[in-house]
Short mmCIF file of N, CA, C and O in Angstrom, two decimals:
data_model
loop_
_atom_site.label_atom_id
_atom_site.label_comp_id
_atom_site.label_asym_id
_atom_site.label_seq_id
_atom_site.Cartn_x
_atom_site.Cartn_y
_atom_site.Cartn_z
N MET X 1 51.10 74.33 159.24
CA MET X 1 52.20 73.91 158.45
C MET X 1 52.33 74.79 157.21
O MET X 1 51.36 75.24 156.66
N SER X 2 53.56 74.91 156.84
CA SER X 2 53.79 75.71 155.65
C SER X 2 53.83 74.80 154.42
O SER X 2 54.38 73.71 154.45
N ALA X 3 53.25 75.25 153.40
CA ALA X 3 53.23 74.47 152.17
C ALA X 3 54.56 74.62 151.45
O ALA X 3 55.09 75.72 151.31
N GLU X 4 55.08 73.50 151.10
CA GLU X 4 56.37 73.54 150.39
C GLU X 4 56.10 73.79 148.91
O GLU X 4 55.30 73.11 148.29
N ARG X 5 56.78 74.78 148.38
CA ARG X 5 56.56 75.15 147.00
C ARG X 5 57.71 74.61 146.15
O ARG X 5 58.88 74.89 146.40
N ARG X 6 57.39 73.83 145.17
CA ARG X 6 58.41 73.24 144.31
C ARG X 6 58.46 74.04 143.02
O ARG X 6 57.44 74.36 142.45
N SER X 7 59.65 74.36 142.58
CA SER X 7 59.78 75.14 141.34
C SER X 7 60.57 74.34 140.31
O SER X 7 61.32 73.43 140.64
N ASN X 8 60.40 74.72 139.11
CA ASN X 8 61.08 74.07 138.01
C ASN X 8 62.43 74.78 137.80
O ASN X 8 62.47 75.99 137.57
N PRO X 9 63.57 74.06 137.81
CA PRO X 9 64.88 74.72 137.67
C PRO X 9 65.18 75.15 136.22
O PRO X 9 66.17 75.83 135.98
N PHE X 10 64.35 74.76 135.25
CA PHE X 10 64.62 75.11 133.85
C PHE X 10 64.63 76.62 133.64
O PHE X 10 65.45 77.13 132.89
N GLY X 11 63.79 77.35 134.32
CA GLY X 11 63.74 78.80 134.18
C GLY X 11 65.03 79.45 134.65
O GLY X 11 65.54 80.38 134.02
N TRP X 12 65.57 78.96 135.77
CA TRP X 12 66.82 79.52 136.28
C TRP X 12 68.00 79.16 135.36
O TRP X 12 68.91 79.97 135.16
N ILE X 13 67.97 77.96 134.78
CA ILE X 13 69.05 77.56 133.86
C ILE X 13 69.00 78.43 132.61
O ILE X 13 70.03 78.91 132.12
N PHE X 14 67.81 78.65 132.08
CA PHE X 14 67.66 79.49 130.89
C PHE X 14 68.08 80.92 131.17
O PHE X 14 68.79 81.54 130.37
N LEU X 15 67.69 81.45 132.31
CA LEU X 15 68.07 82.81 132.68
C LEU X 15 69.59 82.92 132.85
O LEU X 15 70.21 83.89 132.40
N GLY X 16 70.21 81.93 133.46
CA GLY X 16 71.68 81.93 133.61
C GLY X 16 72.40 81.87 132.27
O GLY X 16 73.43 82.52 132.07
N PHE X 17 71.83 81.10 131.32
CA PHE X 17 72.43 81.01 129.99
C PHE X 17 72.36 82.36 129.28
O PHE X 17 73.35 82.81 128.69
N VAL X 18 71.22 83.00 129.35
CA VAL X 18 71.05 84.30 128.67
C VAL X 18 71.97 85.34 129.29
O VAL X 18 72.63 86.11 128.58
N VAL X 19 72.07 85.36 130.60
CA VAL X 19 72.95 86.32 131.27
C VAL X 19 74.42 86.03 130.92
O VAL X 19 75.21 86.95 130.69
N GLY X 20 74.79 84.76 130.82
CA GLY X 20 76.16 84.40 130.46
C GLY X 20 76.52 84.82 129.04
O GLY X 20 77.62 85.30 128.78
N VAL X 21 75.58 84.65 128.11
CA VAL X 21 75.83 85.06 126.73
C VAL X 21 75.98 86.57 126.64
O VAL X 21 76.90 87.09 125.99
N ILE X 22 75.13 87.30 127.32
CA ILE X 22 75.22 88.76 127.30
C ILE X 22 76.53 89.23 127.94
O ILE X 22 77.19 90.14 127.44
N ALA X 23 76.93 88.59 129.04
CA ALA X 23 78.18 88.96 129.70
C ALA X 23 79.38 88.66 128.79
O ALA X 23 80.35 89.43 128.74
N THR X 24 79.33 87.55 128.07
CA THR X 24 80.43 87.19 127.17
C THR X 24 80.56 88.21 126.04
O THR X 24 81.66 88.67 125.73
N PHE X 25 79.43 88.55 125.41
CA PHE X 25 79.48 89.55 124.34
C PHE X 25 79.94 90.91 124.87
O PHE X 25 80.66 91.64 124.20
N GLY X 26 79.54 91.26 126.07
CA GLY X 26 79.98 92.52 126.67
C GLY X 26 81.48 92.52 126.90
O GLY X 26 82.15 93.53 126.66
N ALA X 27 82.03 91.40 127.39
CA ALA X 27 83.47 91.31 127.62
C ALA X 27 84.24 91.39 126.30
O ALA X 27 85.27 92.07 126.21
N ILE X 28 83.73 90.73 125.27
CA ILE X 28 84.40 90.79 123.96
C ILE X 28 84.37 92.21 123.42
O ILE X 28 85.38 92.72 122.90
N LEU X 29 83.23 92.88 123.55
CA LEU X 29 83.12 94.26 123.07
C LEU X 29 84.05 95.17 123.84
O LEU X 29 84.71 96.04 123.27
N PHE X 30 84.16 94.98 125.14
CA PHE X 30 85.02 95.81 125.97
C PHE X 30 86.50 95.60 125.63
O PHE X 30 87.28 96.55 125.55
N LEU X 31 86.89 94.33 125.41
CA LEU X 31 88.30 94.04 125.15
C LEU X 31 88.74 94.44 123.75
O LEU X 31 89.90 94.76 123.53
N THR X 32 87.82 94.44 122.80
CA THR X 32 88.21 94.79 121.43
C THR X 32 87.89 96.22 121.06
O THR X 32 88.12 96.62 119.92
N ALA X 33 87.39 97.01 121.98
CA ALA X 33 87.02 98.39 121.67
C ALA X 33 88.26 99.23 121.38
O ALA X 33 88.21 100.17 120.59
N GLY X 34 89.40 98.91 121.97
CA GLY X 34 90.61 99.70 121.78
C GLY X 34 91.33 99.41 120.48
O GLY X 34 92.19 100.16 120.06
N LEU X 35 91.01 98.30 119.83
CA LEU X 35 91.69 97.95 118.60
C LEU X 35 91.11 98.76 117.46
O LEU X 35 89.91 98.96 117.35
N GLY X 36 91.97 99.24 116.58
CA GLY X 36 91.53 100.05 115.45
C GLY X 36 90.83 99.19 114.42
O GLY X 36 91.13 98.02 114.24
N GLY X 37 89.91 99.77 113.73
CA GLY X 37 89.21 99.06 112.68
C GLY X 37 89.93 99.19 111.37
O GLY X 37 91.05 99.68 111.28
N TYR X 38 89.28 98.77 110.32
CA TYR X 38 89.88 98.82 108.99
C TYR X 38 90.06 100.26 108.52
O TYR X 38 91.06 100.61 107.91
N ASP X 39 89.10 101.11 108.82
CA ASP X 39 89.16 102.50 108.35
C ASP X 39 90.18 103.33 109.12
O ASP X 39 90.67 104.33 108.62
N GLU X 40 90.49 102.91 110.33
CA GLU X 40 91.41 103.68 111.15
C GLU X 40 92.87 103.41 110.81
O GLU X 40 93.76 104.05 111.32
N GLY X 41 93.14 102.44 109.99
CA GLY X 41 94.52 102.11 109.66
C GLY X 41 95.03 101.04 110.60
O GLY X 41 94.41 100.69 111.60
N SER X 42 96.18 100.51 110.28
CA SER X 42 96.71 99.43 111.10
C SER X 42 97.77 99.95 112.06
O SER X 42 98.39 100.98 111.83
N ASP X 43 97.93 99.23 113.13
CA ASP X 43 98.92 99.59 114.15
C ASP X 43 100.18 98.74 114.00
O ASP X 43 100.93 98.57 114.96
N GLU X 44 100.42 98.22 112.81
CA GLU X 44 101.56 97.35 112.61
C GLU X 44 102.86 98.17 112.63
O GLU X 44 102.88 99.35 112.33
N LEU X 45 103.93 97.49 112.96
CA LEU X 45 105.24 98.12 112.97
C LEU X 45 105.74 98.27 111.54
O LEU X 45 105.48 97.43 110.68
N ARG X 46 106.42 99.35 111.28
CA ARG X 46 107.00 99.53 109.95
C ARG X 46 108.28 98.72 109.86
O ARG X 46 109.07 98.66 110.79
N THR X 47 108.47 98.12 108.72
CA THR X 47 109.66 97.32 108.50
C THR X 47 110.61 98.07 107.57
O THR X 47 110.28 99.13 107.03
N ALA X 48 111.77 97.49 107.37
CA ALA X 48 112.75 98.10 106.48
C ALA X 48 112.23 98.13 105.04
O ALA X 48 112.52 99.05 104.28
N ALA X 49 111.44 97.14 104.67
CA ALA X 49 110.87 97.12 103.33
C ALA X 49 109.88 98.26 103.14
O ALA X 49 109.82 98.86 102.07
N ASP X 50 109.10 98.57 104.18
CA ASP X 50 108.18 99.69 104.09
C ASP X 50 108.93 101.00 103.92
O ASP X 50 108.54 101.86 103.13
N ASP X 51 110.02 101.15 104.68
CA ASP X 51 110.81 102.37 104.57
C ASP X 51 111.47 102.49 103.19
O ASP X 51 111.54 103.58 102.62
N ALA X 52 111.95 101.37 102.65
CA ALA X 52 112.59 101.39 101.33
C ALA X 52 111.57 101.72 100.25
O ALA X 52 111.87 102.46 99.30
N ALA X 53 110.36 101.21 100.38
CA ALA X 53 109.33 101.51 99.38
C ALA X 53 108.93 102.98 99.44
O ALA X 53 108.75 103.63 98.40
N ALA X 54 108.83 103.53 100.65
CA ALA X 54 108.49 104.95 100.78
C ALA X 54 109.61 105.83 100.23
O ALA X 54 109.36 106.85 99.58
N ALA X 55 110.86 105.43 100.46
CA ALA X 55 111.99 106.21 99.95
C ALA X 55 112.05 106.14 98.42
O ALA X 55 112.40 107.12 97.76
N ALA X 56 111.69 105.00 97.85
CA ALA X 56 111.71 104.86 96.39
C ALA X 56 110.63 105.72 95.76
O ALA X 56 110.82 106.26 94.67
N LEU X 57 109.50 105.85 96.42
CA LEU X 57 108.43 106.68 95.87
C LEU X 57 108.78 108.16 95.96
O LEU X 57 108.42 108.94 95.08
N ASN X 58 109.47 108.56 97.00
CA ASN X 58 109.80 109.96 97.21
C ASN X 58 111.09 110.40 96.51
O ASN X 58 111.38 111.58 96.45
N ALA X 59 111.86 109.45 96.01
CA ALA X 59 113.14 109.78 95.38
C ALA X 59 112.89 110.41 94.01
O ALA X 59 111.92 110.11 93.33
N GLY X 60 113.78 111.32 93.63
CA GLY X 60 113.67 111.98 92.33
C GLY X 60 114.10 111.04 91.22
O GLY X 60 114.52 109.91 91.46
N PRO X 61 114.02 111.51 89.99
CA PRO X 61 114.44 110.67 88.87
C PRO X 61 115.94 110.42 88.92
O PRO X 61 116.73 111.30 89.27
N VAL X 62 116.31 109.23 88.58
CA VAL X 62 117.72 108.83 88.60
C VAL X 62 118.32 109.15 87.24
O VAL X 62 117.70 108.92 86.19
N ALA X 63 119.53 109.72 87.25
CA ALA X 63 120.22 110.05 86.00
C ALA X 63 120.53 108.76 85.26
O ALA X 63 121.02 107.80 85.84
N ALA X 64 120.26 108.76 83.97
CA ALA X 64 120.48 107.56 83.17
C ALA X 64 121.98 107.40 82.93
O ALA X 64 122.65 108.33 82.50
N SER X 65 122.49 106.25 83.19
CA SER X 65 123.91 105.98 82.93
C SER X 65 124.02 105.21 81.63
O SER X 65 123.07 104.61 81.15
N ALA X 66 125.20 105.26 81.05
CA ALA X 66 125.42 104.56 79.78
C ALA X 66 125.32 103.07 80.03
O ALA X 66 125.86 102.56 81.02
N PRO X 67 124.64 102.36 79.16
CA PRO X 67 124.51 100.91 79.37
C PRO X 67 125.87 100.24 79.20
O PRO X 67 126.66 100.59 78.33
N ARG X 68 126.11 99.29 80.05
CA ARG X 68 127.37 98.56 79.99
C ARG X 68 127.27 97.46 78.95
O ARG X 68 126.20 96.88 78.76
N LYS X 69 128.38 97.21 78.28
CA LYS X 69 128.40 96.15 77.29
C LYS X 69 128.68 94.84 78.02
O LYS X 69 129.67 94.70 78.72
N ILE X 70 127.75 93.92 77.84
CA ILE X 70 127.88 92.63 78.50
C ILE X 70 128.16 91.58 77.44
O ILE X 70 127.42 91.46 76.46
N GLU X 71 129.24 90.87 77.63
CA GLU X 71 129.59 89.82 76.69
C GLU X 71 129.06 88.50 77.21
O GLU X 71 129.13 88.22 78.40
N ALA X 72 128.54 87.73 76.31
CA ALA X 72 128.00 86.43 76.68
C ALA X 72 129.16 85.49 76.99
O ALA X 72 130.16 85.46 76.28
N PRO X 73 129.06 84.74 78.06
CA PRO X 73 130.12 83.79 78.39
C PRO X 73 130.12 82.62 77.40
O PRO X 73 129.09 82.28 76.82
N VAL X 74 131.29 82.07 77.20
CA VAL X 74 131.42 80.93 76.29
C VAL X 74 131.00 79.69 77.07
O VAL X 74 131.51 79.40 78.14
N VAL X 75 130.05 79.00 76.49
CA VAL X 75 129.53 77.80 77.15
C VAL X 75 129.96 76.58 76.36
O VAL X 75 129.81 76.53 75.14
N ALA X 76 130.49 75.61 77.06
CA ALA X 76 130.91 74.38 76.40
C ALA X 76 129.67 73.58 76.03
O ALA X 76 128.64 73.63 76.70
N GLN X 77 129.77 72.85 74.93
CA GLN X 77 128.64 72.04 74.48
C GLN X 77 128.43 70.89 75.47
O GLN X 77 129.38 70.25 75.90
N PRO X 78 127.18 70.66 75.85
CA PRO X 78 126.94 69.56 76.79
C PRO X 78 127.17 68.22 76.12
O PRO X 78 126.98 68.06 74.91
N VAL X 79 127.60 67.29 76.91
CA VAL X 79 127.86 65.95 76.41
C VAL X 79 126.52 65.24 76.26
O VAL X 79 125.72 65.20 77.19
N THR X 80 126.28 64.73 75.09
CA THR X 80 125.02 64.04 74.87
C THR X 80 125.22 62.55 75.04
O THR X 80 126.21 61.97 74.57
N THR X 81 124.30 61.96 75.74
CA THR X 81 124.35 60.51 75.92
C THR X 81 123.22 59.92 75.09
O THR X 81 122.13 60.48 75.03
N PRO X 82 123.47 58.83 74.46
CA PRO X 82 122.42 58.23 73.64
C PRO X 82 121.28 57.74 74.54
O PRO X 82 121.51 57.14 75.58
N THR X 83 120.08 58.04 74.13
CA THR X 83 118.93 57.59 74.90
C THR X 83 118.57 56.19 74.46
O THR X 83 118.48 55.90 73.25
N PRO X 84 118.36 55.32 75.41
CA PRO X 84 118.04 53.94 75.02
C PRO X 84 116.63 53.87 74.43
O PRO X 84 115.73 54.60 74.82
N VAL X 85 116.48 52.99 73.47
CA VAL X 85 115.17 52.80 72.83
C VAL X 85 114.33 51.95 73.78
O VAL X 85 114.76 50.88 74.22
N ARG X 86 113.14 52.47 74.08
CA ARG X 86 112.28 51.76 75.03
C ARG X 86 111.37 50.82 74.26
O ARG X 86 110.68 51.24 73.33
N GLU X 87 111.39 49.60 74.65
CA GLU X 87 110.55 48.62 74.00
C GLU X 87 109.23 48.51 74.76
O GLU X 87 109.22 48.52 75.98
N THR X 88 108.16 48.43 74.03
CA THR X 88 106.88 48.26 74.69
C THR X 88 106.67 46.79 74.98
O THR X 88 107.00 45.92 74.16
N PRO X 89 106.16 46.48 76.16
CA PRO X 89 105.97 45.06 76.49
C PRO X 89 104.83 44.47 75.65
O PRO X 89 103.91 45.18 75.25
N PRO X 90 104.90 43.22 75.38
CA PRO X 90 103.82 42.61 74.59
C PRO X 90 102.53 42.60 75.41
O PRO X 90 102.54 42.40 76.62
N VAL X 91 101.43 42.84 74.76
CA VAL X 91 100.14 42.90 75.42
C VAL X 91 99.32 41.70 74.98
O VAL X 91 99.07 41.50 73.79
N ASP X 92 98.91 40.89 75.94
CA ASP X 92 98.08 39.76 75.58
C ASP X 92 96.60 40.14 75.67
O ASP X 92 96.26 41.24 76.11
N ALA X 93 95.75 39.29 75.25
CA ALA X 93 94.32 39.59 75.17
C ALA X 93 93.72 39.81 76.57
O ALA X 93 92.86 40.68 76.77
N GLN X 94 94.15 39.03 77.55
CA GLN X 94 93.61 39.18 78.91
C GLN X 94 93.98 40.54 79.50
O GLN X 94 93.16 41.20 80.13
N MET X 95 95.20 40.99 79.28
CA MET X 95 95.63 42.29 79.79
C MET X 95 94.86 43.42 79.11
O MET X 95 94.47 44.39 79.74
N ALA X 96 94.61 43.30 77.83
CA ALA X 96 93.85 44.31 77.11
C ALA X 96 92.41 44.36 77.60
O ALA X 96 91.83 45.44 77.76
N ASP X 97 91.81 43.20 77.87
CA ASP X 97 90.45 43.16 78.40
C ASP X 97 90.37 43.79 79.79
O ASP X 97 89.44 44.53 80.10
N ASP X 98 91.35 43.52 80.64
CA ASP X 98 91.37 44.10 81.98
C ASP X 98 91.54 45.61 81.93
O ASP X 98 90.91 46.35 82.68
N ALA X 99 92.40 46.10 81.04
CA ALA X 99 92.61 47.53 80.92
C ALA X 99 91.37 48.22 80.40
O ALA X 99 90.99 49.31 80.85
N ALA X 100 90.69 47.58 79.45
CA ALA X 100 89.47 48.17 78.91
C ALA X 100 88.37 48.20 79.96
O ALA X 100 87.60 49.15 80.05
N ALA X 101 88.30 47.17 80.79
CA ALA X 101 87.28 47.12 81.83
C ALA X 101 87.54 48.16 82.91
O ALA X 101 86.60 48.70 83.51
N ALA X 102 88.79 48.47 83.15
CA ALA X 102 89.13 49.46 84.18
C ALA X 102 89.13 50.87 83.62
O ALA X 102 89.35 51.83 84.36
N GLY X 103 88.89 51.03 82.33
CA GLY X 103 88.87 52.37 81.74
C GLY X 103 90.25 52.93 81.51
O GLY X 103 90.45 54.14 81.49
N MET X 104 91.24 52.08 81.36
CA MET X 104 92.62 52.53 81.21
C MET X 104 93.06 52.54 79.76
O MET X 104 94.25 52.46 79.46
N THR X 105 92.14 52.64 78.83
CA THR X 105 92.51 52.65 77.42
C THR X 105 92.53 54.07 76.91
O THR X 105 91.88 54.96 77.44
N SER X 106 93.28 54.28 75.86
CA SER X 106 93.38 55.59 75.25
C SER X 106 92.94 55.48 73.82
O SER X 106 93.28 54.52 73.12
N ARG X 107 92.20 56.46 73.34
CA ARG X 107 91.74 56.43 71.96
C ARG X 107 92.73 57.12 71.03
O ARG X 107 92.53 57.14 69.83
N ALA X 108 93.76 57.75 71.57
CA ALA X 108 94.75 58.42 70.73
C ALA X 108 95.74 57.40 70.20
O ALA X 108 96.01 56.38 70.82
N ALA X 109 96.26 57.69 69.04
CA ALA X 109 97.28 56.82 68.49
C ALA X 109 98.52 56.91 69.36
O ALA X 109 98.82 57.95 69.95
N PRO X 110 99.29 55.86 69.50
CA PRO X 110 100.42 55.87 70.44
C PRO X 110 101.53 56.84 70.09
O PRO X 110 102.25 57.29 70.95
N ASP X 111 101.69 57.22 68.82
CA ASP X 111 102.78 58.10 68.44
C ASP X 111 102.38 59.57 68.34
O ASP X 111 103.20 60.41 68.01
N GLN X 112 101.13 59.93 68.64
CA GLN X 112 100.70 61.31 68.55
C GLN X 112 101.03 62.03 69.85
O GLN X 112 100.79 61.53 70.94
N PRO X 113 101.58 63.25 69.74
CA PRO X 113 101.89 64.01 70.98
C PRO X 113 100.59 64.51 71.61
O PRO X 113 99.62 64.82 70.93
N THR X 114 100.60 64.58 72.91
CA THR X 114 99.45 65.12 73.65
C THR X 114 99.82 66.44 74.27
O THR X 114 100.97 66.70 74.61
N ASN X 115 98.88 67.30 74.41
CA ASN X 115 99.13 68.64 75.00
C ASN X 115 98.80 68.64 76.44
O ASN X 115 97.95 68.15 76.96
#
């Protein structure tokens, strides 16, 4: 009779994983080898803005023309509406205690401007 030899499949799984990783990196290297790097310049299409910028750099000095006199337009005064005076609501002791407990108090005087 022949002796049946049992093997552990972990070695084959590990070997398959390593071969798969190497094959993946090889495929990525092969597919991206044709793309230019940073030093080689870009393969982007030139746009009209690129052409205009190149033309502006290569253009000679422009002859200075006399400045035009610009008159300011007459603007009508805006209509002012009176702003209503805002009344502050009365604050009772319970509301002040709740605001202080929640950290909603201000140490600045109410009429001082803040930056």
